[in-house]
């Protein structure tokens, strides 16, 4: 299969180029053509020579759109943009594995057509302006919904400060109107916006403050646990290592069984405040104590001093009582303390002595407990 260029004057073939299995042909301008299908190639209209193998992978789905400055192509879970000035490629991941399909640009708007239907996509500024006009003309009962919609638009565009302002305004209006459904949605919307603001922060101190705001509006134990994890990392970035250890300890004690995403913070974090469900996860307890262990290894035991003292005091009291359960609790609560191993060994010793002084099932049970701890 080939692309063939014919002369408009006499119909003679000017050049011929291999399509390489690419089925869609689109004009870019008078000098360039676009071939797409298995990847995207840009050809010279004069000679048929390849100007750019912009996307070689086979993940372009549907016909790309051509604008005055770029080419937009739909991929699975992503959109590709190829700048026509230098053929540089930018990949923008979407929040799901969906695809837009066939694309077309008309009057600055992008139309997408796939099996689900046809959608129109606007520039952020255009969509924000239209929503602002609708809010101004709407009755108060509709303004709450439209403010929330504008806030969600800002959230998806990573305009987090604008999102916070709209969500706060929507919450205040909903409270005034007694709109319980809208009131209930406001905290979660604000939570996502504050997380985004924290990751965009220009300094660790600002990141900490925004993450604290997110923690204040968190609505579930998972959200609260996730924010403690983010705060621990933010305190580490601020070189407040004792605060980082303290927040991690709080996380392990308050939400030990919650499964949390191992989230990045700051510039390396996902641009989306929402998780996709594919991120690695860990129990809050295991993550927190692994984090504390890394802090101690990297910055010394001074960051854990307050908890070291608590562990030693509890260890001393448990020894005085001769209570093996309390000794095990010391190791479980402060596994990174210097006395954690001694607490387990002491508990095992108590069980062993109990076994030697007992008969039958009691002796066997004590021996099993001692063996489990050694």
mmCIF file of C-alpha atoms in Angstrom:
data_model
loop_
_atom_site.group_PDB
_atom_site.id
_atom_site.type_symbol
_atom_site.label_atom_id
_atom_site.label_comp_id
_atom_site.label_asym_id
_atom_site.label_seq_id
_atom_site.Cartn_x
_atom_site.Cartn_y
_atom_site.Cartn_z
ATOM 1 C CA UNK A 1 0.000 0.000 0.000
ATOM 2 C CA UNK A 2 1.361 3.403 -0.980
ATOM 3 C CA UNK A 3 0.715 7.107 -0.793
ATOM 4 C CA UNK A 4 0.772 8.580 -4.295
ATOM 5 C CA UNK A 5 1.101 12.268 -5.165
ATOM 6 C CA UNK A 6 -0.296 13.309 -8.564
ATOM 7 C CA UNK A 7 0.237 16.525 -10.465
ATOM 8 C CA UNK A 8 -2.838 18.749 -10.640
ATOM 9 C CA UNK A 9 -1.746 19.909 -14.069
ATOM 10 C CA UNK A 10 -1.332 16.636 -15.956
ATOM 11 C CA UNK A 11 -2.227 13.841 -13.525
ATOM 12 C CA UNK A 12 1.281 12.385 -13.636
ATOM 13 C CA UNK A 13 2.678 10.747 -10.510
ATOM 14 C CA UNK A 14 5.139 13.023 -8.706
ATOM 15 C CA UNK A 15 6.182 10.643 -5.946
ATOM 16 C CA UNK A 16 5.162 7.432 -4.180
ATOM 17 C CA UNK A 17 5.790 6.439 -0.558
ATOM 18 C CA UNK A 18 5.174 3.269 1.446
ATOM 19 C CA UNK A 19 2.224 3.624 3.852
ATOM 20 C CA UNK A 20 3.723 1.045 6.244
ATOM 21 C CA UNK A 21 0.242 -0.127 7.141
ATOM 22 C CA UNK A 22 -0.948 3.340 8.136
ATOM 23 C CA UNK A 23 -4.525 3.835 6.967
ATOM 24 C CA UNK A 24 -5.331 7.494 7.661
ATOM 25 C CA UNK A 25 -4.046 10.394 5.541
ATOM 26 C CA UNK A 26 -4.553 14.001 6.695
ATOM 27 C CA UNK A 27 -3.318 17.280 5.292
ATOM 28 C CA UNK A 28 -1.349 19.436 7.723
ATOM 29 C CA UNK A 29 -0.572 22.429 5.486
ATOM 30 C CA UNK A 30 0.574 22.985 1.902
ATOM 31 C CA UNK A 31 3.997 21.550 2.734
ATOM 32 C CA UNK A 32 3.216 18.544 4.940
ATOM 33 C CA UNK A 33 1.008 15.451 5.173
ATOM 34 C CA UNK A 34 0.134 13.249 8.121
ATOM 35 C CA UNK A 35 0.009 9.442 8.010
ATOM 36 C CA UNK A 36 -1.435 7.695 11.044
ATOM 37 C CA UNK A 37 -2.540 4.276 12.224
ATOM 38 C CA UNK A 38 0.410 2.274 13.530
ATOM 39 C CA UNK A 39 2.066 5.349 14.928
ATOM 40 C CA UNK A 40 2.248 8.795 13.319
ATOM 41 C CA UNK A 41 4.506 9.959 10.460
ATOM 42 C CA UNK A 42 4.836 13.380 8.885
ATOM 43 C CA UNK A 43 5.715 13.477 5.173
ATOM 44 C CA UNK A 44 6.906 16.237 2.879
ATOM 45 C CA UNK A 45 4.179 17.173 0.391
ATOM 46 C CA UNK A 46 6.860 17.966 -2.209
ATOM 47 C CA UNK A 47 8.847 14.734 -2.103
ATOM 48 C CA UNK A 48 7.099 12.214 0.143
ATOM 49 C CA UNK A 49 10.173 12.003 2.344
ATOM 50 C CA UNK A 50 9.681 11.369 6.057
ATOM 51 C CA UNK A 51 10.075 14.563 8.077
ATOM 52 C CA UNK A 52 9.300 12.905 11.419
ATOM 53 C CA UNK A 53 8.436 9.472 12.801
ATOM 54 C CA UNK A 54 6.753 11.302 15.644
ATOM 55 C CA UNK A 55 5.107 8.267 17.262
ATOM 56 C CA UNK A 56 6.425 4.846 16.335
ATOM 57 C CA UNK A 57 4.422 2.835 18.858
ATOM 58 C CA UNK A 58 1.194 1.088 17.830
ATOM 59 C CA UNK A 59 -0.903 2.774 20.481
ATOM 60 C CA UNK A 60 -2.531 5.529 18.414
ATOM 61 C CA UNK A 61 -6.264 4.847 18.182
ATOM 62 C CA UNK A 62 -8.373 6.772 15.675
ATOM 63 C CA UNK A 63 -7.595 9.655 13.347
ATOM 64 C CA UNK A 64 -5.519 12.480 14.879
ATOM 65 C CA UNK A 65 -6.598 16.120 14.801
ATOM 66 C CA UNK A 66 -4.484 18.860 13.222
ATOM 67 C CA UNK A 67 -4.393 22.376 14.651
ATOM 68 C CA UNK A 68 -2.403 25.408 13.563
ATOM 69 C CA UNK A 69 0.429 24.548 15.932
ATOM 70 C CA UNK A 70 0.215 20.849 16.763
ATOM 71 C CA UNK A 71 -1.154 17.375 16.099
ATOM 72 C CA UNK A 72 -3.326 15.696 18.736
ATOM 73 C CA UNK A 73 -3.555 11.902 18.727
ATOM 74 C CA UNK A 74 -5.597 9.605 20.962
ATOM 75 C CA UNK A 75 -3.897 6.690 22.710
ATOM 76 C CA UNK A 76 -5.172 4.240 25.292
ATOM 77 C CA UNK A 77 -5.202 6.180 28.540
ATOM 78 C CA UNK A 78 -3.226 9.056 27.011
ATOM 79 C CA UNK A 79 -3.222 11.935 24.560
ATOM 80 C CA UNK A 80 -0.183 12.685 22.398
ATOM 81 C CA UNK A 81 0.690 16.197 21.234
ATOM 82 C CA UNK A 82 3.242 16.746 18.470
ATOM 83 C CA UNK A 83 4.399 20.329 18.038
ATOM 84 C CA UNK A 84 4.626 21.230 14.351
ATOM 85 C CA UNK A 85 7.452 23.693 14.952
ATOM 86 C CA UNK A 86 10.015 21.101 16.040
ATOM 87 C CA UNK A 87 8.102 17.754 16.069
ATOM 88 C CA UNK A 88 8.648 17.374 19.801
ATOM 89 C CA UNK A 89 6.305 14.895 21.467
ATOM 90 C CA UNK A 90 4.387 15.327 24.720
ATOM 91 C CA UNK A 91 2.361 12.520 26.297
ATOM 92 C CA UNK A 92 -0.411 13.457 28.729
ATOM 93 C CA UNK A 93 -1.787 10.559 30.764
ATOM 94 C CA UNK A 94 -5.526 10.523 31.349
ATOM 95 C CA UNK A 95 -7.191 9.514 34.609
ATOM 96 C CA UNK A 96 -8.310 6.179 33.116
ATOM 97 C CA UNK A 97 -7.366 3.704 30.397
ATOM 98 C CA UNK A 98 -10.080 5.061 28.101
ATOM 99 C CA UNK A 99 -9.499 6.516 24.654
ATOM 100 C CA UNK A 100 -10.942 9.489 22.812
ATOM 101 C CA UNK A 101 -10.952 7.888 19.352
ATOM 102 C CA UNK A 102 -11.193 9.977 16.176
ATOM 103 C CA UNK A 103 -10.290 13.621 16.782
ATOM 104 C CA UNK A 104 -11.150 16.810 14.914
ATOM 105 C CA UNK A 105 -10.371 20.450 15.741
ATOM 106 C CA UNK A 106 -12.993 23.078 14.834
ATOM 107 C CA UNK A 107 -12.881 26.749 15.879
ATOM 108 C CA UNK A 108 -10.445 26.049 18.700
ATOM 109 C CA UNK A 109 -12.487 23.148 20.062
ATOM 110 C CA UNK A 110 -11.550 19.462 19.884
ATOM 111 C CA UNK A 111 -14.243 16.967 18.946
ATOM 112 C CA UNK A 112 -13.791 13.295 19.796
ATOM 113 C CA UNK A 113 -15.865 10.431 18.423
ATOM 114 C CA UNK A 114 -15.800 6.812 19.583
ATOM 115 C CA UNK A 115 -18.234 3.982 20.272
ATOM 116 C CA UNK A 116 -19.627 5.850 23.278
ATOM 117 C CA UNK A 117 -20.602 8.921 21.260
ATOM 118 C CA UNK A 118 -19.262 12.374 20.435
ATOM 119 C CA UNK A 119 -17.722 14.797 22.944
ATOM 120 C CA UNK A 120 -16.479 18.370 22.609
ATOM 121 C CA UNK A 121 -13.409 19.564 24.513
ATOM 122 C CA UNK A 122 -12.763 23.258 25.166
ATOM 123 C CA UNK A 123 -9.773 25.251 26.269
ATOM 124 C CA UNK A 124 -9.844 25.726 30.028
ATOM 125 C CA UNK A 125 -10.292 29.486 29.683
ATOM 126 C CA UNK A 126 -13.246 29.092 27.315
ATOM 127 C CA UNK A 127 -15.004 26.523 29.502
ATOM 128 C CA UNK A 128 -14.326 28.555 32.655
ATOM 129 C CA UNK A 129 -15.715 31.700 31.010
ATOM 130 C CA UNK A 130 -18.910 29.957 29.881
ATOM 131 C CA UNK A 131 -19.481 28.517 33.352
ATOM 132 C CA UNK A 132 -18.900 31.934 34.918
ATOM 133 C CA UNK A 133 -21.590 33.405 32.644
ATOM 134 C CA UNK A 134 -23.993 30.616 33.571
ATOM 135 C CA UNK A 135 -23.324 31.123 37.293
ATOM 136 C CA UNK A 136 -24.038 34.852 37.024
ATOM 137 C CA UNK A 137 -27.376 34.205 35.290
ATOM 138 C CA UNK A 138 -28.472 31.232 37.434
ATOM 139 C CA UNK A 139 -30.845 31.115 40.388
ATOM 140 C CA UNK A 140 -29.157 30.453 43.769
ATOM 141 C CA UNK A 141 -30.398 26.857 43.751
ATOM 142 C CA UNK A 142 -28.467 26.216 40.537
ATOM 143 C CA UNK A 143 -25.411 28.261 41.460
ATOM 144 C CA UNK A 144 -24.226 25.654 43.971
ATOM 145 C CA UNK A 145 -24.112 22.956 41.295
ATOM 146 C CA UNK A 146 -22.445 25.277 38.767
ATOM 147 C CA UNK A 147 -19.834 26.482 41.264
ATOM 148 C CA UNK A 148 -19.005 22.852 42.022
ATOM 149 C CA UNK A 149 -18.800 22.110 38.306
ATOM 150 C CA UNK A 150 -16.439 25.032 37.759
ATOM 151 C CA UNK A 151 -14.356 23.862 40.700
ATOM 152 C CA UNK A 152 -14.120 20.365 39.218
ATOM 153 C CA UNK A 153 -13.047 21.912 35.915
ATOM 154 C CA UNK A 154 -10.259 23.759 37.729
ATOM 155 C CA UNK A 155 -9.326 20.610 39.656
ATOM 156 C CA UNK A 156 -8.936 18.564 36.471
ATOM 157 C CA UNK A 157 -6.870 21.381 34.931
ATOM 158 C CA UNK A 158 -4.584 21.433 38.001
ATOM 159 C CA UNK A 159 -5.742 24.988 38.824
ATOM 160 C CA UNK A 160 -6.002 24.002 42.454
ATOM 161 C CA UNK A 161 -6.261 27.462 44.034
ATOM 162 C CA UNK A 162 -9.215 28.260 41.765
ATOM 163 C CA UNK A 163 -10.747 24.897 42.646
ATOM 164 C CA UNK A 164 -10.484 25.635 46.378
ATOM 165 C CA UNK A 165 -12.168 29.023 45.925
ATOM 166 C CA UNK A 166 -15.072 27.518 43.960
ATOM 167 C CA UNK A 167 -15.567 24.550 46.295
ATOM 168 C CA UNK A 168 -15.557 26.860 49.328
ATOM 169 C CA UNK A 169 -18.091 29.176 47.679
ATOM 170 C CA UNK A 170 -20.278 26.189 46.747
ATOM 171 C CA UNK A 171 -20.123 24.890 50.326
ATOM 172 C CA UNK A 172 -21.027 28.266 51.827
ATOM 173 C CA UNK A 173 -23.965 28.710 49.452
ATOM 174 C CA UNK A 174 -25.143 25.137 50.047
ATOM 175 C CA UNK A 175 -25.050 25.756 53.810
ATOM 176 C CA UNK A 176 -27.083 28.949 53.377
ATOM 177 C CA UNK A 177 -29.655 27.119 51.253
ATOM 178 C CA UNK A 178 -29.719 23.982 53.407
ATOM 179 C CA UNK A 179 -28.632 21.845 50.431
ATOM 180 C CA UNK A 180 -27.482 18.757 52.336
ATOM 181 C CA UNK A 181 -26.381 16.809 49.237
ATOM 182 C CA UNK A 182 -24.041 19.604 48.120
ATOM 183 C CA UNK A 183 -22.794 20.165 51.674
ATOM 184 C CA UNK A 184 -21.783 16.491 51.867
ATOM 185 C CA UNK A 185 -19.728 16.711 48.639
ATOM 186 C CA UNK A 186 -17.738 19.800 49.606
ATOM 187 C CA UNK A 187 -15.151 18.262 51.989
ATOM 188 C CA UNK A 188 -14.019 15.576 49.530
ATOM 189 C CA UNK A 189 -13.741 18.133 46.737
ATOM 190 C CA UNK A 190 -11.666 20.403 48.973
ATOM 191 C CA UNK A 191 -9.537 17.442 50.080
ATOM 192 C CA UNK A 192 -8.497 16.726 46.470
ATOM 193 C CA UNK A 193 -7.791 20.397 45.791
ATOM 194 C CA UNK A 194 -5.645 20.844 48.911
ATOM 195 C CA UNK A 195 -3.645 17.715 48.040
ATOM 196 C CA UNK A 196 -2.965 19.229 44.630
ATOM 197 C CA UNK A 197 -1.970 22.561 46.164
ATOM 198 C CA UNK A 198 0.393 20.780 48.528
ATOM 199 C CA UNK A 199 2.135 18.940 45.713
ATOM 200 C CA UNK A 200 2.419 22.189 43.734
ATOM 201 C CA UNK A 201 3.794 24.107 46.738
ATOM 202 C CA UNK A 202 6.919 26.159 46.247
ATOM 203 C CA UNK A 203 8.431 25.131 49.593
ATOM 204 C CA UNK A 204 8.177 22.251 52.095
ATOM 205 C CA UNK A 205 6.625 24.629 54.649
ATOM 206 C CA UNK A 206 3.835 25.542 52.224
ATOM 207 C CA UNK A 207 3.384 21.870 51.350
ATOM 208 C CA UNK A 208 2.938 21.008 55.034
ATOM 209 C CA UNK A 209 0.304 23.724 55.476
ATOM 210 C CA UNK A 210 -1.726 22.606 52.465
ATOM 211 C CA UNK A 211 -1.525 18.966 53.519
ATOM 212 C CA UNK A 212 -2.783 19.977 56.972
ATOM 213 C CA UNK A 213 -5.730 21.692 55.302
ATOM 214 C CA UNK A 214 -6.459 18.472 53.401
ATOM 215 C CA UNK A 215 -6.245 16.500 56.643
ATOM 216 C CA UNK A 216 -8.798 18.814 58.285
ATOM 217 C CA UNK A 217 -11.416 18.055 55.625
ATOM 218 C CA UNK A 218 -10.609 14.333 55.206
ATOM 219 C CA UNK A 219 -13.789 12.258 55.421
ATOM 220 C CA UNK A 220 -12.572 8.695 55.906
ATOM 221 C CA UNK A 221 -9.881 6.816 57.794
ATOM 222 C CA UNK A 222 -8.188 5.999 54.491
ATOM 223 C CA UNK A 223 -7.999 9.692 53.585
ATOM 224 C CA UNK A 224 -6.705 10.583 57.048
ATOM 225 C CA UNK A 225 -4.097 7.827 56.911
ATOM 226 C CA UNK A 226 -3.055 8.929 53.429
ATOM 227 C CA UNK A 227 -2.603 12.514 54.624
ATOM 228 C CA UNK A 228 -0.469 11.447 57.590
ATOM 229 C CA UNK A 229 1.761 9.602 55.127
ATOM 230 C CA UNK A 230 2.039 12.698 52.926
ATOM 231 C CA UNK A 231 2.724 14.877 55.977
ATOM 232 C CA UNK A 232 5.505 12.562 57.155
ATOM 233 C CA UNK A 233 7.191 12.885 53.764
ATOM 234 C CA UNK A 234 6.657 16.653 53.723
ATOM 235 C CA UNK A 235 8.282 17.023 57.156
ATOM 236 C CA UNK A 236 11.224 14.989 55.906
ATOM 237 C CA UNK A 237 11.513 17.313 52.892
ATOM 238 C CA UNK A 238 11.518 20.238 55.367
ATOM 239 C CA UNK A 239 14.314 18.454 57.281
ATOM 240 C CA UNK A 240 12.112 18.286 60.384
ATOM 241 C CA UNK A 241 13.029 14.688 61.014
ATOM 242 C CA UNK A 242 11.594 14.411 64.530
ATOM 243 C CA UNK A 243 8.232 15.701 63.249
ATOM 244 C CA UNK A 244 8.386 13.241 60.350
ATOM 245 C CA UNK A 245 8.982 10.357 62.769
ATOM 246 C CA UNK A 246 6.206 11.584 65.065
ATOM 247 C CA UNK A 247 3.626 11.733 62.254
ATOM 248 C CA UNK A 248 4.662 8.283 61.032
ATOM 249 C CA UNK A 249 4.294 6.886 64.552
ATOM 250 C CA UNK A 250 0.848 8.495 64.775
ATOM 251 C CA UNK A 251 -0.084 6.856 61.467
ATOM 252 C CA UNK A 252 0.979 3.412 62.693
ATOM 253 C CA UNK A 253 -0.896 3.736 65.981
ATOM 254 C CA UNK A 254 -4.144 5.286 64.721
ATOM 255 C CA UNK A 255 -4.667 3.503 61.382
ATOM 256 C CA UNK A 256 -2.492 0.356 61.454
ATOM 257 C CA UNK A 257 -4.752 -1.803 59.278
ATOM 258 C CA UNK A 258 -5.650 0.781 56.625
ATOM 259 C CA UNK A 259 -4.258 0.041 53.163
ATOM 260 C CA UNK A 260 -2.660 3.209 51.799
ATOM 261 C CA UNK A 261 -1.113 4.096 48.469
ATOM 262 C CA UNK A 262 2.646 4.580 48.531
ATOM 263 C CA UNK A 263 2.243 8.135 47.257
ATOM 264 C CA UNK A 264 4.892 10.584 46.146
ATOM 265 C CA UNK A 265 4.721 14.220 47.231
ATOM 266 C CA UNK A 266 5.909 17.421 45.613
ATOM 267 C CA UNK A 267 6.903 17.790 41.944
ATOM 268 C CA UNK A 268 7.336 14.027 41.544
ATOM 269 C CA UNK A 269 3.728 13.315 42.539
ATOM 270 C CA UNK A 270 1.047 12.504 40.014
ATOM 271 C CA UNK A 271 -0.609 15.605 38.585
ATOM 272 C CA UNK A 272 -3.936 13.988 39.373
ATOM 273 C CA UNK A 273 -5.099 14.262 42.997
ATOM 274 C CA UNK A 274 -7.096 11.065 42.548
ATOM 275 C CA UNK A 275 -5.414 7.673 42.498
ATOM 276 C CA UNK A 276 -5.914 5.375 39.523
ATOM 277 C CA UNK A 277 -6.064 2.159 41.571
ATOM 278 C CA UNK A 278 -2.849 0.805 40.028
ATOM 279 C CA UNK A 279 -0.424 2.376 42.514
ATOM 280 C CA UNK A 280 1.499 0.134 44.965
ATOM 281 C CA UNK A 281 -0.126 -0.156 48.379
ATOM 282 C CA UNK A 282 0.935 -1.132 51.880
ATOM 283 C CA UNK A 283 -0.631 -1.302 55.314
ATOM 284 C CA UNK A 284 -0.228 1.961 57.203
ATOM 285 C CA UNK A 285 1.573 0.118 60.007
ATOM 286 C CA UNK A 286 4.194 -1.514 57.783
ATOM 287 C CA UNK A 287 4.783 1.632 55.726
ATOM 288 C CA UNK A 288 5.094 3.876 58.797
ATOM 289 C CA UNK A 289 7.657 1.722 60.597
ATOM 290 C CA UNK A 290 9.660 1.145 57.418
ATOM 291 C CA UNK A 291 9.698 4.941 56.975
ATOM 292 C CA UNK A 292 10.830 5.454 60.582
ATOM 293 C CA UNK A 293 13.567 2.884 60.094
ATOM 294 C CA UNK A 294 14.796 4.726 57.024
ATOM 295 C CA UNK A 295 14.759 8.055 58.910
ATOM 296 C CA UNK A 296 16.858 6.561 61.711
ATOM 297 C CA UNK A 297 19.318 5.036 59.245
ATOM 298 C CA UNK A 298 19.651 8.236 57.237
ATOM 299 C CA UNK A 299 19.598 10.898 59.961
ATOM 300 C CA UNK A 300 20.395 9.155 63.228
ATOM 301 C CA UNK A 301 18.365 8.061 66.255
ATOM 302 C CA UNK A 302 17.852 11.627 67.549
ATOM 303 C CA UNK A 303 14.690 11.941 65.428
ATOM 304 C CA UNK A 304 13.170 9.023 67.366
ATOM 305 C CA UNK A 305 14.322 10.111 70.831
ATOM 306 C CA UNK A 306 10.871 10.836 72.302
ATOM 307 C CA UNK A 307 9.529 7.430 71.294
ATOM 308 C CA UNK A 308 12.729 5.689 72.376
ATOM 309 C CA UNK A 309 12.157 7.032 75.875
ATOM 310 C CA UNK A 310 8.518 5.898 75.850
ATOM 311 C CA UNK A 311 9.550 2.419 74.711
ATOM 312 C CA UNK A 312 12.227 2.096 77.403
ATOM 313 C CA UNK A 313 9.819 3.193 80.140
ATOM 314 C CA UNK A 314 7.161 0.718 78.987
ATOM 315 C CA UNK A 315 9.801 -2.018 78.713
ATOM 316 C CA UNK A 316 10.952 -1.366 82.277
ATOM 317 C CA UNK A 317 7.405 -1.513 83.653
ATOM 318 C CA UNK A 318 6.605 -4.716 81.739
ATOM 319 C CA UNK A 319 9.793 -6.345 83.103
ATOM 320 C CA UNK A 320 8.894 -5.379 86.645
ATOM 321 C CA UNK A 321 5.452 -6.935 86.190
ATOM 322 C CA UNK A 322 6.907 -9.972 84.426
ATOM 323 C CA UNK A 323 4.115 -9.612 81.866
ATOM 324 C CA UNK A 324 4.990 -11.216 78.493
ATOM 325 C CA UNK A 325 1.970 -9.702 76.718
ATOM 326 C CA UNK A 326 3.041 -6.178 77.680
ATOM 327 C CA UNK A 327 6.598 -6.950 76.586
ATOM 328 C CA UNK A 328 5.324 -8.047 73.169
ATOM 329 C CA UNK A 329 3.231 -4.875 73.001
ATOM 330 C CA UNK A 330 6.403 -2.811 73.461
ATOM 331 C CA UNK A 331 7.961 -4.417 70.414
ATOM 332 C CA UNK A 332 4.768 -4.041 68.379
ATOM 333 C CA UNK A 333 4.263 -0.357 69.193
ATOM 334 C CA UNK A 334 7.913 0.688 68.902
ATOM 335 C CA UNK A 335 9.575 -1.913 66.644
ATOM 336 C CA UNK A 336 12.355 0.563 65.712
ATOM 337 C CA UNK A 337 13.347 1.215 69.335
ATOM 338 C CA UNK A 338 16.636 -0.107 70.699
ATOM 339 C CA UNK A 339 14.789 -2.176 73.320
ATOM 340 C CA UNK A 340 12.331 -3.845 70.904
ATOM 341 C CA UNK A 341 14.396 -7.016 70.491
ATOM 342 C CA UNK A 342 15.161 -7.183 74.207
ATOM 343 C CA UNK A 343 11.411 -6.970 74.907
ATOM 344 C CA UNK A 344 10.729 -9.996 72.698
ATOM 345 C CA UNK A 345 13.609 -11.954 74.204
ATOM 346 C CA UNK A 346 12.391 -11.171 77.714
ATOM 347 C CA UNK A 347 8.858 -12.279 76.835
ATOM 348 C CA UNK A 348 10.232 -15.528 75.407
ATOM 349 C CA UNK A 349 12.278 -16.101 78.552
ATOM 350 C CA UNK A 350 9.169 -15.675 80.735
ATOM 351 C CA UNK A 351 7.246 -18.164 78.607
ATOM 352 C CA UNK A 352 10.157 -20.614 78.766
ATOM 353 C CA UNK A 353 10.339 -20.415 82.559
ATOM 354 C CA UNK A 354 6.576 -20.894 82.728
ATOM 355 C CA UNK A 355 6.865 -24.006 80.548
ATOM 356 C CA UNK A 356 9.534 -25.610 82.768
ATOM 357 C CA UNK A 357 7.338 -25.117 85.815
ATOM 358 C CA UNK A 358 4.146 -26.477 84.260
ATOM 359 C CA UNK A 359 2.801 -29.769 83.015
ATOM 360 C CA UNK A 360 0.673 -30.951 80.125
ATOM 361 C CA UNK A 361 -1.107 -28.534 77.833
ATOM 362 C CA UNK A 362 -0.043 -25.437 79.754
ATOM 363 C CA UNK A 363 3.631 -26.342 79.360
ATOM 364 C CA UNK A 364 3.202 -27.088 75.661
ATOM 365 C CA UNK A 365 1.427 -23.770 75.076
ATOM 366 C CA UNK A 366 4.134 -21.804 76.900
ATOM 367 C CA UNK A 367 6.857 -23.598 74.928
ATOM 368 C CA UNK A 368 5.107 -22.716 71.668
ATOM 369 C CA UNK A 369 4.865 -19.059 72.699
ATOM 370 C CA UNK A 370 8.575 -18.999 73.587
ATOM 371 C CA UNK A 371 9.560 -20.657 70.306
ATOM 372 C CA UNK A 372 7.427 -18.201 68.303
ATOM 373 C CA UNK A 373 9.248 -15.231 69.787
ATOM 374 C CA UNK A 374 12.775 -16.572 69.399
#
